Short mmCIF file of C-alpha atoms in Angstrom, two decimals:
data_model
loop_
_atom_site.label_atom_id
_atom_site.label_comp_id
_atom_site.label_asym_id
_atom_site.label_seq_id
_atom_site.Cartn_x
_atom_site.Cartn_y
_atom_site.Cartn_z
CA MET A 143 214.74 -4.99 126.93
CA HIS A 144 214.21 -1.28 128.14
CA VAL A 145 210.87 -0.94 126.81
CA PRO A 146 208.82 -2.97 129.05
CA GLU A 147 210.60 -1.30 132.15
CA ARG A 148 209.62 1.99 130.70
CA ARG A 149 206.15 0.63 130.27
CA ARG A 150 205.87 -0.66 133.97
CA PHE A 151 207.46 2.78 135.23
CA GLY A 152 205.00 4.58 133.15
CA GLN A 153 202.07 2.47 134.51
CA ARG A 154 203.30 3.09 138.11
CA PHE A 155 203.50 6.57 137.70
CA GLY A 156 199.88 6.80 136.14
CA LEU A 157 198.51 4.70 139.14
CA ILE A 158 200.42 7.20 141.71
CA GLY A 159 198.98 10.17 139.68
CA LEU A 160 195.50 8.80 139.95
CA LEU A 161 195.43 8.18 143.63
CA LEU A 162 196.83 11.78 144.14
CA ALA A 163 193.94 13.13 142.04
CA LEU A 164 191.58 10.93 144.00
CA ALA A 165 192.99 12.27 147.20
CA ALA A 166 192.84 15.90 146.08
CA CYS A 167 188.98 15.34 145.25
CA ARG A 168 188.06 13.93 148.75
CA PRO A 169 186.65 16.56 151.13
CA ALA A 170 188.58 17.44 154.05
CA PRO A 171 187.18 16.17 157.43
CA LEU A 172 184.36 18.15 158.76
CA LEU A 173 185.57 18.29 162.47
CA ARG A 174 189.40 17.84 162.43
CA SER A 175 189.80 18.04 166.19
CA ALA A 176 188.17 19.24 169.66
CA THR A 177 189.60 19.34 173.17
CA ILE A 178 188.71 20.95 176.28
CA GLN A 179 191.37 21.78 178.89
CA PRO A 180 191.69 21.37 181.92
CA ASP A 181 188.92 18.56 182.51
CA LEU A 182 188.13 20.23 185.77
CA LEU A 183 186.17 23.53 186.36
CA THR A 184 185.66 25.10 189.83
CA PRO A 185 183.72 28.33 189.33
CA ASP A 186 183.88 29.39 193.09
CA GLY A 187 185.76 32.73 192.80
CA ASP A 188 188.97 31.45 194.48
CA GLY A 189 191.00 32.38 190.96
CA ARG A 190 191.66 28.74 190.15
CA ASN A 191 190.34 26.68 187.44
CA GLU A 192 187.64 29.43 186.81
CA VAL A 193 187.48 28.75 183.07
CA VAL A 194 188.39 26.21 180.65
CA ALA A 195 189.65 26.56 177.05
CA ILE A 196 187.63 24.95 174.17
CA ARG A 197 189.57 24.47 171.11
CA TYR A 198 188.25 22.91 167.89
CA ALA A 199 189.25 22.87 164.18
CA LEU A 200 187.06 22.69 161.12
CA GLY A 201 188.20 21.34 157.79
CA ARG A 202 185.22 22.88 156.12
CA ASN A 203 182.43 25.38 156.74
CA ALA A 204 179.94 24.32 159.18
CA ILE A 205 177.04 24.79 161.60
CA VAL A 206 178.48 24.39 165.27
CA SER A 207 177.02 23.47 168.43
CA ILE A 208 178.81 23.14 171.91
CA TYR A 209 176.84 21.48 174.80
CA PHE A 210 177.27 19.43 177.74
CA VAL A 211 175.10 16.51 179.01
CA GLY A 212 174.95 15.68 182.74
CA SER A 213 173.46 12.58 184.45
CA ASP A 214 169.84 13.53 183.62
CA GLY A 215 170.66 13.22 179.96
CA THR A 216 169.49 16.89 179.14
CA PRO A 217 171.82 18.83 176.57
CA ARG A 218 172.81 22.33 177.97
CA TYR A 219 174.04 24.57 175.10
CA PHE A 220 176.99 26.87 175.37
CA ARG A 221 176.89 27.31 171.63
CA ARG A 222 173.75 26.26 169.37
CA GLU A 223 173.61 26.21 165.59
CA GLN A 224 176.37 28.67 165.09
CA PRO A 225 177.73 29.27 161.59
CA ARG A 226 181.42 29.01 161.31
CA PRO A 227 183.97 29.01 158.41
CA ARG A 228 186.56 26.68 158.26
CA GLY A 229 189.69 27.16 160.59
CA GLU A 230 190.92 26.74 164.28
CA TYR A 231 188.89 28.05 166.94
CA GLU A 232 189.47 28.61 170.78
CA VAL A 233 186.80 30.19 173.52
CA LEU A 234 187.12 30.30 177.08
CA PHE A 235 184.11 28.74 179.23
CA ASN A 236 183.41 29.88 182.65
CA GLY A 237 180.55 27.33 183.49
CA VAL A 238 177.53 29.49 182.24
CA VAL A 239 175.14 28.02 179.86
CA GLU A 240 171.74 29.50 178.96
CA ASN A 241 172.30 32.33 181.69
CA GLN A 242 172.72 29.46 184.41
CA LEU A 243 175.85 28.08 185.99
CA LEU A 244 176.30 24.28 185.51
CA PRO A 245 175.63 22.36 188.87
CA ASP A 246 178.27 20.23 190.27
CA GLY A 247 178.75 17.15 188.61
CA HIS A 248 180.39 14.95 185.76
CA TYR A 249 179.42 15.94 182.23
CA THR A 250 180.10 14.86 178.82
CA TRP A 251 180.97 17.53 176.47
CA VAL A 252 180.17 17.58 172.93
CA VAL A 253 181.66 19.65 170.13
CA GLU A 254 179.16 19.02 166.94
CA ALA A 255 179.72 20.23 163.45
CA ARG A 256 177.15 19.84 160.69
CA ASP A 257 177.22 20.56 156.84
CA GLY A 258 174.18 19.53 154.96
CA SER A 259 173.49 15.89 155.70
CA GLU A 260 176.68 15.22 157.46
CA THR A 261 177.33 15.43 161.01
CA ALA A 262 180.55 14.92 163.03
CA GLN A 263 181.05 14.93 166.79
CA ILE A 264 183.89 14.78 169.16
CA THR A 265 183.25 14.20 172.86
CA GLY A 266 185.01 14.24 176.26
CA THR A 267 184.43 14.68 179.93
CA LEU A 268 184.35 17.70 182.31
CA THR A 269 183.97 17.74 186.06
CA VAL A 270 182.26 20.95 187.64
CA SER A 271 182.90 21.37 191.25
CA GLY A 272 182.55 24.40 193.54
CA SER A 273 179.44 25.72 191.44
CA HIS A 274 177.57 28.58 193.12
CA PRO A 275 174.13 27.09 194.01
CA GLN A 276 172.21 30.22 194.06
CA ALA A 277 170.94 31.69 190.68
CA LEU A 278 171.61 35.40 190.45
CA ARG A 279 168.06 37.31 191.00
CA ILE A 280 166.66 40.80 191.15
CA THR A 281 164.50 40.22 194.15
CA GLY A 282 163.22 43.61 194.43
CA PHE A 283 162.25 46.50 191.93
CA SER A 284 160.04 49.50 192.14
CA ILE A 285 159.38 52.88 190.25
CA SER A 286 158.12 55.76 192.32
CA PRO A 287 156.21 58.02 191.01
CA PRO A 288 155.21 56.10 187.78
CA GLU A 289 154.81 59.46 186.20
CA PHE A 290 157.12 62.47 186.64
CA THR A 291 157.69 66.11 185.60
CA PRO A 292 161.45 66.76 185.21
CA ASN A 293 161.17 70.65 184.97
CA ARG A 294 162.38 71.79 188.32
CA ASP A 295 159.14 73.19 189.61
CA GLY A 296 159.75 71.30 192.88
CA LEU A 297 156.74 68.97 192.11
CA SER A 298 157.39 65.31 190.87
CA ASP A 299 160.86 66.55 189.51
CA ARG A 300 162.52 63.07 190.14
CA ALA A 301 161.65 59.49 189.93
CA THR A 302 163.40 57.09 192.42
CA ILE A 303 164.28 53.37 191.08
CA ASN A 304 164.88 50.84 193.67
CA VAL A 305 166.78 47.57 192.58
CA CYS A 306 167.43 44.64 195.07
CA ILE A 307 169.93 41.67 194.36
CA ASN A 308 170.33 38.46 196.25
CA ARG A 309 174.07 38.37 195.58
CA PRO A 310 176.94 40.49 194.47
CA ALA A 311 176.58 41.94 190.55
CA GLN A 312 176.72 45.05 188.82
CA ILE A 313 173.43 46.82 188.18
CA LEU A 314 172.58 48.70 185.11
CA VAL A 315 169.36 50.88 184.97
CA TYR A 316 168.20 52.67 181.83
CA LEU A 317 165.03 53.86 179.94
CA GLU A 318 164.13 52.79 176.39
CA GLY A 319 161.79 54.51 174.01
CA PRO A 320 159.65 53.18 171.28
CA ASP A 321 162.40 54.25 169.01
CA GLY A 322 165.06 52.14 170.63
CA VAL A 323 166.94 55.06 172.12
CA ARG A 324 168.34 54.32 175.75
CA TYR A 325 168.72 56.98 178.49
CA PRO A 326 170.94 55.78 181.29
CA VAL A 327 169.71 56.23 185.11
CA PRO A 328 172.54 57.01 187.54
CA ARG A 329 172.93 55.34 190.76
CA LYS A 330 172.42 57.65 193.70
CA GLU A 331 175.90 58.52 194.93
CA VAL A 332 175.20 58.90 198.65
CA GLN A 333 174.24 55.52 200.08
CA LEU A 334 175.69 53.04 202.31
CA ARG A 335 175.82 50.06 200.10
CA LYS A 336 178.67 50.04 197.55
CA PRO A 337 178.26 49.29 193.69
CA GLY A 338 177.87 45.78 193.11
CA GLU A 339 177.15 44.77 196.50
CA GLU A 340 174.30 42.14 197.51
CA GLY A 341 171.24 44.14 198.63
CA CYS A 342 169.17 47.25 197.45
CA HIS A 343 170.47 50.04 195.39
CA ILE A 344 168.82 53.39 194.78
CA PHE A 345 168.64 55.00 191.12
CA ASP A 346 167.86 58.73 191.31
CA TYR A 347 166.64 60.00 187.85
CA ASP A 348 166.08 63.72 187.13
CA ALA A 349 166.24 63.17 183.20
CA GLY A 350 169.51 65.13 183.03
CA VAL A 351 167.46 68.49 184.02
CA ASP A 352 169.47 69.35 186.97
CA ARG A 353 172.55 69.31 184.78
CA GLY A 354 170.90 71.75 182.32
CA GLN A 355 170.30 68.96 179.65
CA GLU A 356 167.06 68.62 177.95
CA PRO A 357 165.34 65.28 179.03
CA PRO A 358 163.96 62.78 176.74
CA PRO A 359 160.70 63.72 174.98
CA ASP A 360 157.67 63.45 176.64
CA GLY A 361 155.96 59.94 176.66
CA THR A 362 155.99 56.43 178.36
CA TYR A 363 159.28 54.49 178.52
CA THR A 364 160.41 51.08 179.42
CA VAL A 365 162.53 50.76 182.28
CA TYR A 366 165.09 47.97 182.35
CA ALA A 367 167.23 46.88 185.56
CA VAL A 368 169.94 44.35 184.38
CA ALA A 369 172.06 42.69 187.01
CA GLU A 370 175.04 40.90 185.62
CA ASP A 371 177.79 38.97 188.01
CA ALA A 372 181.39 38.26 187.23
CA LEU A 373 180.50 35.06 185.55
CA GLY A 374 178.26 36.69 183.10
CA LEU A 375 175.09 35.44 184.90
CA ARG A 376 172.31 38.02 184.17
CA ASP A 377 168.85 38.88 185.31
CA VAL A 378 166.49 41.49 183.87
CA VAL A 379 163.14 43.09 185.03
CA THR A 380 161.33 45.93 183.40
CA GLY A 381 158.70 48.34 184.18
CA THR A 382 157.16 51.89 182.74
CA LEU A 383 157.98 55.56 183.62
CA THR A 384 156.07 58.30 181.91
CA ILE A 385 157.49 61.67 181.32
CA ARG A 386 155.29 64.91 181.30
CA GLU A 387 156.24 68.53 180.80
CA GLY A 388 159.75 67.75 180.94
CA GLY A 389 162.55 70.55 180.11
CA VAL A 390 164.77 72.78 181.62
CA PRO A 391 162.90 76.01 182.85
CA ARG A 392 164.09 79.28 181.37
CA ALA A 393 162.84 82.82 182.10
CA GLU A 394 164.19 86.34 182.29
CA ILE A 395 163.40 89.88 183.07
CA LEU A 396 162.39 91.20 179.85
CA ASN A 397 165.24 93.33 178.05
CA GLY A 398 167.00 93.73 181.59
CA ARG A 399 164.80 96.60 182.22
CA VAL A 400 163.30 97.78 185.63
CA GLU A 401 161.17 100.96 186.30
CA PHE A 402 161.88 102.41 189.67
CA ARG A 403 160.07 105.58 190.74
CA SER A 404 159.00 107.24 194.08
CA ASP A 405 156.23 109.46 195.29
CA ILE A 406 158.34 112.62 194.36
CA SER A 407 160.26 111.38 191.32
CA ALA A 408 160.17 109.09 188.32
CA GLY A 409 163.93 108.70 188.54
CA THR A 410 165.09 110.48 185.41
CA GLY A 411 168.14 112.03 187.00
CA ASP A 412 171.37 110.68 188.56
CA TYR A 413 169.39 109.22 191.40
CA ILE A 414 165.79 108.83 192.58
CA PRO A 415 164.80 110.88 195.75
CA VAL A 416 162.37 109.41 198.16
CA ASN A 417 161.10 110.72 201.50
CA LEU A 418 161.60 109.05 204.56
CA GLY A 419 158.32 107.40 205.24
CA GLY A 420 157.72 107.59 201.35
CA PHE A 421 157.67 104.81 198.89
CA LEU A 422 159.79 103.33 196.34
CA TYR A 423 157.81 101.48 193.36
CA PHE A 424 158.93 99.33 190.75
CA THR A 425 157.51 97.71 187.27
CA LEU A 426 159.22 94.90 185.31
CA THR A 427 158.16 92.29 182.83
CA VAL A 428 158.94 88.39 183.31
CA HIS A 429 159.20 86.42 180.19
CA ASN A 430 159.17 82.56 180.25
CA TYR A 431 161.23 81.83 176.96
CA GLY A 432 161.55 78.21 177.65
CA ALA A 433 159.41 75.07 176.69
CA VAL A 434 157.99 74.32 180.11
CA PRO A 435 155.74 76.60 182.48
CA ILE A 436 157.42 77.80 185.55
CA ARG A 437 155.93 77.77 188.90
CA THR A 438 155.70 80.56 191.27
CA SER A 439 154.42 81.51 194.58
CA GLY A 440 153.08 84.64 196.44
CA PRO A 441 153.18 87.32 197.95
CA PRO A 442 151.14 88.62 194.97
CA SER A 443 152.28 91.23 192.61
CA GLY A 444 151.38 94.77 194.02
CA THR A 445 152.45 93.83 197.60
CA CYS A 446 154.22 96.48 199.46
CA TYR A 447 156.82 95.93 202.28
CA GLU A 448 158.71 98.21 204.72
CA LEU A 449 162.37 98.61 204.40
CA ASP A 450 162.94 96.46 207.73
CA GLN A 451 160.66 93.46 206.35
CA THR A 452 161.34 90.42 204.58
CA PHE A 453 159.09 88.20 202.41
CA ASN A 454 158.82 85.45 205.34
CA ALA A 455 157.89 87.94 208.05
CA PRO A 456 154.40 87.89 209.49
CA ARG A 457 152.03 90.16 207.53
CA PRO A 458 148.39 91.07 207.86
CA GLY A 459 146.25 88.22 206.73
CA ARG A 460 149.16 85.97 206.41
CA PRO A 461 150.72 85.66 210.03
CA GLU A 462 153.11 82.66 208.86
CA GLY A 463 154.75 85.05 206.17
CA TRP A 464 156.06 83.24 203.05
CA ALA A 465 158.34 80.60 202.82
CA GLU A 466 160.87 79.74 200.34
CA GLU A 467 159.59 76.91 198.11
CA SER A 468 161.94 74.60 196.26
CA GLY A 469 161.49 74.91 192.61
CA ALA A 470 159.21 78.09 192.75
CA TRP A 471 160.26 81.29 190.79
CA ARG A 472 159.99 84.91 192.30
CA VAL A 473 160.91 88.49 191.56
CA GLY A 474 163.25 89.79 194.18
CA ILE A 475 164.35 93.42 194.78
CA ASP A 476 167.61 93.83 196.75
CA PHE A 477 169.62 97.01 198.19
CA ASP A 478 172.92 97.97 199.23
CA THR A 479 173.40 97.19 203.03
CA SER A 480 170.64 94.60 203.02
CA LEU A 481 170.98 91.79 205.60
CA ARG A 482 169.77 89.25 203.35
CA ASN A 483 169.78 88.02 199.61
CA TYR A 484 166.70 89.63 198.03
CA PRO A 485 164.47 90.15 201.16
CA PHE A 486 161.55 91.43 199.02
CA ARG A 487 159.79 88.99 196.91
CA TRP A 488 156.91 88.68 194.62
CA ALA A 489 155.23 86.08 192.36
CA VAL A 490 156.11 86.34 188.78
CA GLY A 491 152.88 87.72 187.40
CA ARG A 492 149.52 89.20 188.40
CA PRO A 493 146.74 86.62 188.80
CA GLU A 494 145.37 87.19 185.37
CA ASP A 495 148.68 86.20 183.92
CA LEU A 496 149.09 82.88 185.73
CA GLU A 497 147.48 79.35 185.15
CA VAL A 498 146.03 77.73 188.31
CA ARG A 499 146.57 74.09 188.73
CA ILE A 500 145.03 71.97 191.53
CA ILE A 501 147.65 69.20 192.51
CA ASP A 502 146.77 67.07 195.60
CA GLY A 503 143.91 69.41 196.53
CA ARG A 504 146.28 72.46 196.66
CA PRO A 505 146.44 75.63 194.10
CA TYR A 506 149.74 75.99 192.38
CA TYR A 507 150.34 79.06 189.96
CA TYR A 508 152.24 78.66 186.92
CA LEU A 509 153.50 81.35 184.12
CA PRO A 510 152.83 79.15 181.02
CA ALA A 511 155.84 78.69 178.30
CA GLY A 512 156.12 81.61 176.05
CA ARG A 513 154.09 83.92 178.09
CA THR A 514 155.32 87.55 179.86
CA ALA A 515 153.70 88.73 182.98
CA ILE A 516 153.95 92.21 184.68
CA VAL A 517 155.01 92.41 188.32
CA THR A 518 154.72 95.66 190.38
CA GLY A 519 155.47 96.37 193.91
CA CYS A 520 156.64 98.76 196.48
CA ILE A 521 158.95 99.41 199.28
CA ARG A 522 158.05 102.01 202.33
CA ILE A 523 161.34 103.58 203.51
CA THR A 524 161.26 103.49 207.13
CA TYR A 525 164.73 104.27 208.06
CA VAL A 526 167.72 105.80 206.58
CA PRO A 527 170.51 102.99 205.64
CA PRO A 528 174.14 103.39 206.91
CA ARG A 529 174.96 104.00 203.06
CA ASN A 530 172.88 106.91 201.60
CA PRO A 531 172.40 107.44 198.55
CA LEU A 532 172.44 103.56 197.85
CA TYR A 533 171.64 101.06 194.92
CA PHE A 534 168.24 99.38 194.50
CA TRP A 535 168.06 96.44 191.88
CA ALA A 536 165.94 93.47 190.67
CA GLY A 537 166.57 89.53 190.41
CA LEU A 538 164.59 86.63 189.09
CA ILE A 539 165.13 83.77 191.78
CA HIS A 540 164.58 80.16 191.19
CA GLU A 541 164.26 79.34 194.81
CA ASP A 542 166.64 76.33 196.08
CA VAL A 543 168.24 76.15 192.77
CA GLU A 544 169.65 79.49 191.68
CA ILE A 545 169.41 83.05 190.85
CA ALA A 546 168.40 82.79 187.16
CA PRO A 547 171.35 83.38 184.78
CA LEU A 548 171.82 86.87 183.62
CA ASN A 549 168.94 87.97 186.11
CA ASN A 550 171.13 88.76 188.99
CA ARG A 551 171.46 92.63 190.13
CA VAL A 552 169.34 93.81 187.03
CA ASP A 553 169.24 97.41 186.11
CA PRO A 554 170.69 99.15 189.50
CA HIS A 555 169.02 102.71 190.45
CA ARG A 556 170.60 104.75 192.66
CA VAL A 557 168.17 106.11 195.44
CA LEU A 558 168.60 109.02 197.78
CA ILE A 559 166.68 108.84 200.87
CA GLU A 560 165.67 112.39 202.19
CA GLY A 561 164.59 113.58 205.41
CA PRO A 562 165.55 113.75 209.21
#
């Protein structure tokens, strides 16, 4: 009597085991679940319902697409053909698809998973209300000049990039070279419009030279202007900018030596004697040890001054004198009791030392990189200063920029003025 029962028991056990084995072999559902909550999206900037949460679960590895279909039947993809391993996912959606904000309306959302020949979908509805009707656009873009020479010579040292946007967004401007390296362009700090405001913004680019940094290598670069708003909408425009002769200018008075002498002495003692009405002469050498030429301007080497003159005072043949020029380098001589900084100035070389360039019809003079130049001049002692004896010294001046580092008050010599 007990044998048949055991057999029946054994038969039932075998059937259950078979069903469990078959269940174990059956693949998990490709797309187990998908939801979007809430079902209302209002991307109007008021802080409410600005995003919705998309959640879905995959039972197997799959290729996933998420898209929205409006009344026109066109699918607008938020995710397209993205590989995902099995598991649970959540992503926030702010209404931006394919760099555009979904217009107001009712949409069918679709989460789709594909694995080989099998495709699974779960759908639902989403209402969009308060969507910004205006697409983000860069409405103005210019680069001036298209070629510049960032070397602090005062000529085409900077490039100005103007970017205009039709609504509030952050703007990023950068250069990109053929090697893919990017160089950021700073926004000009002094302007009425605040960062991110609608309208036009100015970006001022000196290639880093004003901060003592080496600029990008010479060449032609692609300039990118990228605008992106709080929703992630973007617009991008490009242009080109060429850098030529870029570099930080570097020059010095060679060996920090200046030879002073007068009509009556070479200055070998404790001081150099010079008669009232006589001349104090100097000779020095300027060395351009940088990678770019340095621009200079007159008066020419060999020019003589009177002690009460300055370089910008009227002179024979040049009634307007010589003005300071932004970016120009000059040798200067100064002395105790002088009323201005380096009143006597000269070009950083003789004509034979300098290279002449015609720019916009005007000659400009440069000391080429790696070259040295001799500078001479003299000062006629026309009066006795309140301090006597007194010191005279030299300097190398980068006008409107600085007195060149290590080239201020170079090699002071004590001078005694003799006479009534």
